[in-house]
PDB file of C-alpha atoms in Angstrom:
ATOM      1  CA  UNK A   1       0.000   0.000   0.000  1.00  0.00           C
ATOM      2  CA  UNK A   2       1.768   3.578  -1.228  1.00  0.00           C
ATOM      3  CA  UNK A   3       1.694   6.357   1.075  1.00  0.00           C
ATOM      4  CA  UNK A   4      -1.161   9.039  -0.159  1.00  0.00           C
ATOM      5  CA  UNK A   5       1.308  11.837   1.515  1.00  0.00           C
ATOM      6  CA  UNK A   6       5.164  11.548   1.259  1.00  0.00           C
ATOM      7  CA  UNK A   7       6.487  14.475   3.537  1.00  0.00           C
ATOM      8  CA  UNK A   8       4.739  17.990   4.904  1.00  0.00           C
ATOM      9  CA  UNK A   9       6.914  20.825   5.141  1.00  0.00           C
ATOM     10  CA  UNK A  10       6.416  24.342   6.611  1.00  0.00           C
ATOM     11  CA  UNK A  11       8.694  26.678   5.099  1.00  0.00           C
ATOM     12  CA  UNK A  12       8.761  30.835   6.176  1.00  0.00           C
ATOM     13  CA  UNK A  13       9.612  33.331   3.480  1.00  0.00           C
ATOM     14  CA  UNK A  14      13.248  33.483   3.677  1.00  0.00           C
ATOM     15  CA  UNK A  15      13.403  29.143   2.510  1.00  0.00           C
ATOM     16  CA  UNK A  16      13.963  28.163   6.379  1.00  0.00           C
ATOM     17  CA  UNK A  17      12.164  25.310   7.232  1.00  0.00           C
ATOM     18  CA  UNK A  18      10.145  25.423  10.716  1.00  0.00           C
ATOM     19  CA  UNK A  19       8.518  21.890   9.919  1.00  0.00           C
ATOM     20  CA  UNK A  20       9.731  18.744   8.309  1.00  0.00           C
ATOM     21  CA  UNK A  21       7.895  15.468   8.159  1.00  0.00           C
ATOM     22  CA  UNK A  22       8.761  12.562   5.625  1.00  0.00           C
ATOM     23  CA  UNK A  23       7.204   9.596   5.892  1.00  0.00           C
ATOM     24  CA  UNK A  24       9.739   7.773   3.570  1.00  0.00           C
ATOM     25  CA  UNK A  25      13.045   7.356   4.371  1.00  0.00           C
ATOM     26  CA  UNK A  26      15.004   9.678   2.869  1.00  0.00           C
ATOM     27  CA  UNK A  27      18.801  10.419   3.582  1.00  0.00           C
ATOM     28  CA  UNK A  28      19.126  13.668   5.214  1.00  0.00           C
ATOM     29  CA  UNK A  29      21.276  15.568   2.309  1.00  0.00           C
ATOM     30  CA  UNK A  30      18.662  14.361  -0.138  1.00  0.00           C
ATOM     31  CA  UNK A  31      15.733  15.557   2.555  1.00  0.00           C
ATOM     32  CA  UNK A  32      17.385  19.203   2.729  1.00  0.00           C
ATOM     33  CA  UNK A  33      17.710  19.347  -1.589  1.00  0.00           C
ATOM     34  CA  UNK A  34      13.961  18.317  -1.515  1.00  0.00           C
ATOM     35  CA  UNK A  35      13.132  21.485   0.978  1.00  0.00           C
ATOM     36  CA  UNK A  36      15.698  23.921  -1.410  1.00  0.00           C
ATOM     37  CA  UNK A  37      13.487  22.745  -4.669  1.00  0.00           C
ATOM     38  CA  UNK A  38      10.219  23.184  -3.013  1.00  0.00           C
ATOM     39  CA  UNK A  39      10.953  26.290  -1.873  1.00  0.00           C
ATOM     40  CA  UNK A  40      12.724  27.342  -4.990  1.00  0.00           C
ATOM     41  CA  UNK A  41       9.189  26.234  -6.607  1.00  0.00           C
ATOM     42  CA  UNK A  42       6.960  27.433  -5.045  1.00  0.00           C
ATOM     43  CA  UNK A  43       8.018  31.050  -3.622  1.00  0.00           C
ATOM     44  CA  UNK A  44       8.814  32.375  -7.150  1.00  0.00           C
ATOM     45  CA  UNK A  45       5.383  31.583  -7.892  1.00  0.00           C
ATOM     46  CA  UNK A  46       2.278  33.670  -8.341  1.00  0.00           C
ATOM     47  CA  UNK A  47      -0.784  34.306  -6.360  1.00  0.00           C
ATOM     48  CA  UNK A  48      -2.840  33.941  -9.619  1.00  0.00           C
ATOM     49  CA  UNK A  49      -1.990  30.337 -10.308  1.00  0.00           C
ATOM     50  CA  UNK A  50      -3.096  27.172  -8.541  1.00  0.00           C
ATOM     51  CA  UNK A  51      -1.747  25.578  -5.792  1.00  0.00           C
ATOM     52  CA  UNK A  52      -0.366  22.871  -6.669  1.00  0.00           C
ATOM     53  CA  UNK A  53       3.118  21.600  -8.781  1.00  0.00           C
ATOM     54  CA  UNK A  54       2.955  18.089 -10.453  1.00  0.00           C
ATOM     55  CA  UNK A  55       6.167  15.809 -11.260  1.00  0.00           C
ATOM     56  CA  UNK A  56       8.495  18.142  -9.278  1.00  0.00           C
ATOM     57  CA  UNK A  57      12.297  16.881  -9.890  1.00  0.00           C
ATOM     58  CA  UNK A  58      13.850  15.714  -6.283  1.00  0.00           C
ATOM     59  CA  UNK A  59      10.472  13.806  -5.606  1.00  0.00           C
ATOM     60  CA  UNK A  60       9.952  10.794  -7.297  1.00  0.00           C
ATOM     61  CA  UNK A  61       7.477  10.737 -10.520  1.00  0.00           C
ATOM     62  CA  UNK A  62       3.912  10.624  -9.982  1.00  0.00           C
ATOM     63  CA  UNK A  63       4.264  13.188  -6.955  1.00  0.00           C
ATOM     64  CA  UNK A  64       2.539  16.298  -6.724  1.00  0.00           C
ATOM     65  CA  UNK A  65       3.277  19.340  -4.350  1.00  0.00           C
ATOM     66  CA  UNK A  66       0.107  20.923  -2.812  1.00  0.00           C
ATOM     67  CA  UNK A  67       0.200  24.312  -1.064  1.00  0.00           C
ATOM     68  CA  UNK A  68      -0.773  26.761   1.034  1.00  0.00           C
ATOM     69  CA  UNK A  69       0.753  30.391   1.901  1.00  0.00           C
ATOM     70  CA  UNK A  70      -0.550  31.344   5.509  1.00  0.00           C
ATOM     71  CA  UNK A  71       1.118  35.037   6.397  1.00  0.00           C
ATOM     72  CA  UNK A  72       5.035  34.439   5.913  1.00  0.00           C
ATOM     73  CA  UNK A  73       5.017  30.350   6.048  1.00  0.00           C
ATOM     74  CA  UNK A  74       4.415  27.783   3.074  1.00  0.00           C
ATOM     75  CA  UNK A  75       2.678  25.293   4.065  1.00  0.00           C
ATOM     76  CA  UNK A  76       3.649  22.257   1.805  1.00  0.00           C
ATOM     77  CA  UNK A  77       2.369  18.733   1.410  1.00  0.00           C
ATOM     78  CA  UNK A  78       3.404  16.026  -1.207  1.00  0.00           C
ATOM     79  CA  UNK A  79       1.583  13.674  -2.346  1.00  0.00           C
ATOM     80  CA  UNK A  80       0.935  10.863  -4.397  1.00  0.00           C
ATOM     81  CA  UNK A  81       0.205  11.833  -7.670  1.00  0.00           C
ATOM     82  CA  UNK A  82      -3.135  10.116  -7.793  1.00  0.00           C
ATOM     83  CA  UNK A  83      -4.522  12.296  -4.808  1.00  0.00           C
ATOM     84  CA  UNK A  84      -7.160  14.978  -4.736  1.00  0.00           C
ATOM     85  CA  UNK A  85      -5.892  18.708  -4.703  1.00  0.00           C
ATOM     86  CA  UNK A  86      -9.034  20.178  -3.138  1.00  0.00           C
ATOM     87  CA  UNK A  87      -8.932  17.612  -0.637  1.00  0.00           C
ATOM     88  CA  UNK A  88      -5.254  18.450   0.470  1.00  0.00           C
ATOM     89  CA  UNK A  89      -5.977  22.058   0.404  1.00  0.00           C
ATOM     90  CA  UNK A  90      -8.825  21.366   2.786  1.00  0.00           C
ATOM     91  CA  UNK A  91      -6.079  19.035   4.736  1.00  0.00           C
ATOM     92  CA  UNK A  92      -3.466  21.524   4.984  1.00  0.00           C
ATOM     93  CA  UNK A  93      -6.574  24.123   6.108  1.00  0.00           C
ATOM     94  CA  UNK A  94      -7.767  22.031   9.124  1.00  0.00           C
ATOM     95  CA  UNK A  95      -3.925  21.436   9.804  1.00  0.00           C
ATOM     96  CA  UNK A  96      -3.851  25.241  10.203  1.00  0.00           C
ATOM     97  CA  UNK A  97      -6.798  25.985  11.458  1.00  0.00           C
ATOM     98  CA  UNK A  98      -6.083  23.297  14.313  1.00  0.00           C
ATOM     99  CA  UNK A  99      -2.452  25.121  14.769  1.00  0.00           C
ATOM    100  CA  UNK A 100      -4.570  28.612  14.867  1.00  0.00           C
ATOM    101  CA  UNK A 101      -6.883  27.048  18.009  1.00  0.00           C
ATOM    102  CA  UNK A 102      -4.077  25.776  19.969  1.00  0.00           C
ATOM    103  CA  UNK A 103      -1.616  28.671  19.406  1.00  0.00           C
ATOM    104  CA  UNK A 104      -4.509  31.274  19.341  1.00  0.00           C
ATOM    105  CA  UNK A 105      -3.355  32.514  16.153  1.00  0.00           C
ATOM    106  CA  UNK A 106      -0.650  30.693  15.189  1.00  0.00           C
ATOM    107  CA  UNK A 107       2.882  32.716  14.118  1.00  0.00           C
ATOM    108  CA  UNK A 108       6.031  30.926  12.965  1.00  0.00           C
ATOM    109  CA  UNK A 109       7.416  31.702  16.757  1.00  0.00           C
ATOM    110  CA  UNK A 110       5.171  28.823  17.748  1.00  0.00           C
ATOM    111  CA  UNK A 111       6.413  26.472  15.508  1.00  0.00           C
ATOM    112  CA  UNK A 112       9.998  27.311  16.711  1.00  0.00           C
ATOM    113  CA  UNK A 113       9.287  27.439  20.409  1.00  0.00           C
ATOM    114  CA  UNK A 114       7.023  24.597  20.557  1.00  0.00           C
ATOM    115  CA  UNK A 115       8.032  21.825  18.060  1.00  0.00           C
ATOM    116  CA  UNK A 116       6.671  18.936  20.302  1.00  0.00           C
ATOM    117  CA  UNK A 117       3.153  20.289  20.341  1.00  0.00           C
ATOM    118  CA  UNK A 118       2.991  21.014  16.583  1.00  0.00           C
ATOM    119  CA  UNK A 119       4.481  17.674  16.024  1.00  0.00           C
ATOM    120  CA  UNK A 120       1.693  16.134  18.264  1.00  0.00           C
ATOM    121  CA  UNK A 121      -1.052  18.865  16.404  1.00  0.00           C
ATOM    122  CA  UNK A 122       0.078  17.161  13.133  1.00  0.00           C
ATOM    123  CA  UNK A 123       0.298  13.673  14.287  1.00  0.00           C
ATOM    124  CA  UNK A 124      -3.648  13.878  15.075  1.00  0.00           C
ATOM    125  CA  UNK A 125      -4.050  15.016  11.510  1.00  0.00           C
ATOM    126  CA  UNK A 126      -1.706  12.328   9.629  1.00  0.00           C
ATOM    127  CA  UNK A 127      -0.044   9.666  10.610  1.00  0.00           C
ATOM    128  CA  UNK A 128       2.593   7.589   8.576  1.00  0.00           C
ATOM    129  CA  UNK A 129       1.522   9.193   5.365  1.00  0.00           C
ATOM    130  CA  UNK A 130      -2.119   8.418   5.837  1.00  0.00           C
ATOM    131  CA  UNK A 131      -4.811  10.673   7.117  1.00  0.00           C
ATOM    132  CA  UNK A 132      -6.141   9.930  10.893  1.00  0.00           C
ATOM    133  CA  UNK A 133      -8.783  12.546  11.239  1.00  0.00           C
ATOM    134  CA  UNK A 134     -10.099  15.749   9.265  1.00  0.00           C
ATOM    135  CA  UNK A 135     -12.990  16.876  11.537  1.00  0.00           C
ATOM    136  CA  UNK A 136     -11.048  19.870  13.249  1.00  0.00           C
ATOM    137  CA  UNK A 137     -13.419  19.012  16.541  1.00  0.00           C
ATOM    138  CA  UNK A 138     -11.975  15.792  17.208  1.00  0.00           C
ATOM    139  CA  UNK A 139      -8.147  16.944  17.012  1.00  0.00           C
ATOM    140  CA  UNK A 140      -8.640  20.090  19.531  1.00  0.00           C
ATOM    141  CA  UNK A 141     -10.417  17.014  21.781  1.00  0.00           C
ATOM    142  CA  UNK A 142      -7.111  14.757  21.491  1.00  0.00           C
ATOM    143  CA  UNK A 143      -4.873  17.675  22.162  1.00  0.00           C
ATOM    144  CA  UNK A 144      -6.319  18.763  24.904  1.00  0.00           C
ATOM    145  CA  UNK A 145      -6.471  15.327  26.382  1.00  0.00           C
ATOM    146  CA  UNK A 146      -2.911  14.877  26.008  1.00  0.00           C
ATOM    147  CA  UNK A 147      -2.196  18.321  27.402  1.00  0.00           C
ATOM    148  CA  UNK A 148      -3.868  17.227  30.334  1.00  0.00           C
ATOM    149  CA  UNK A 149      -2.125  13.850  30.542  1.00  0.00           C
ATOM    150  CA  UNK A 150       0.859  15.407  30.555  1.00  0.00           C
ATOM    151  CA  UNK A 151      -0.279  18.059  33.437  1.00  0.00           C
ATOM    152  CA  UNK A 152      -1.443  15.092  35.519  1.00  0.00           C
ATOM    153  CA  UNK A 153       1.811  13.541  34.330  1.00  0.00           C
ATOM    154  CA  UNK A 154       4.298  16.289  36.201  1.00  0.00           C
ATOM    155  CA  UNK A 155       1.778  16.913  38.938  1.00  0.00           C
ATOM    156  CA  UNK A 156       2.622  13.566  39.913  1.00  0.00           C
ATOM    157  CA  UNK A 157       6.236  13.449  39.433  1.00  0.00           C
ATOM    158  CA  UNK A 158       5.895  16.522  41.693  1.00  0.00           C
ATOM    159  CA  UNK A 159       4.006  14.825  44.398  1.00  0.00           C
ATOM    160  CA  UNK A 160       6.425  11.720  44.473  1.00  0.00           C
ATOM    161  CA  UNK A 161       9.927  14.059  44.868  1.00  0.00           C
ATOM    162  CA  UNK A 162       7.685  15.935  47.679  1.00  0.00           C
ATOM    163  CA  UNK A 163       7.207  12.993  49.607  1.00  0.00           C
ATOM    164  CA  UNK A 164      10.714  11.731  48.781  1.00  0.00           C
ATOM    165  CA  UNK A 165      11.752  14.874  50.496  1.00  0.00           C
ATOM    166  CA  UNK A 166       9.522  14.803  53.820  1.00  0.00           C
ATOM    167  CA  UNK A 167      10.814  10.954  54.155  1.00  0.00           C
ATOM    168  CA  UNK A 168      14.351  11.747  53.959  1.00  0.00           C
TER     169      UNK A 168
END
């Protein structure tokens, strides 16, 4: 079974990546020509034309780049050439729009500053290429359930060097 999306890439203006996600391994030189290309691509492009590049040449054939420009950041998915480009758009949309809820009003700071979340954000969205979930209600839910995992998480680590303490 192919993967329907091959990486996911958040580039700002200036071609610095603040996001990278491949889901096929790819040696890390090769990885960082792929991000120069895309961004090479896709930032020279204009407004006026669709969102989308097919057969791009550091991908393999039957790829296509789908995109989205959010403020100063591309956001980038490839995908399998046989794939719907509305439906990524909409993809890369409620992968925004789910960065936008959690960050209130998301700004390339967050993804610098808090890589783990945005990593966890995305994970809810896709997951080894394929897409988990698209309904934007249901990946705020598992967020915040694994915000306050983690909150119950140090709360007890807390507790148990406390009472380490008072026994000592």
């Amino acid at each position: 079974v192919g993967r329907m999306i091959k990486g996911i890439l958040v580039i700002n203006n200036h071609g610095k990546p603040r996001l990278t996600k491949f889901y096929e391994h790819i040696p890390v030189e090769r990885q960082q020509a792929m991000i120069k290309e895309c961004f090479m691509l896709i930032s020279k492009r204009s407004d006026r034309v669709c969102n989308f590049l097919e057969d791009v040449g550091a991908w393999s054939k039957d790829t296509k780049l789908v995109y989205r420009v959010y403020a100063t950041l591309y956001f980038i998915f490839v995908v399998d050439g046989s794939e719907s480009e509305l439906g990524i758009l909409d993809l890369i949309h409620v992968f925004v729009e789910s960065l936008d809820h959690v960050f209130e009003n998301v700004c390339e700071l967050d993804l610098i500053f808090h890589t783990d979340k945005v990593h966890h954000i995305l994970d809810e969205v896709v997951m080894g290429g394929m897409v988990l979930e698209t309904n934007l209600q249901e990946i705020l839910t598992a967020v915040k359930e694994q915000e306050e995992l983690e909150t119950k998480g140090s709360k007890m680590a807390q507790a148990k060097y406390k009472l380490k303490q008072q026994l000592r």
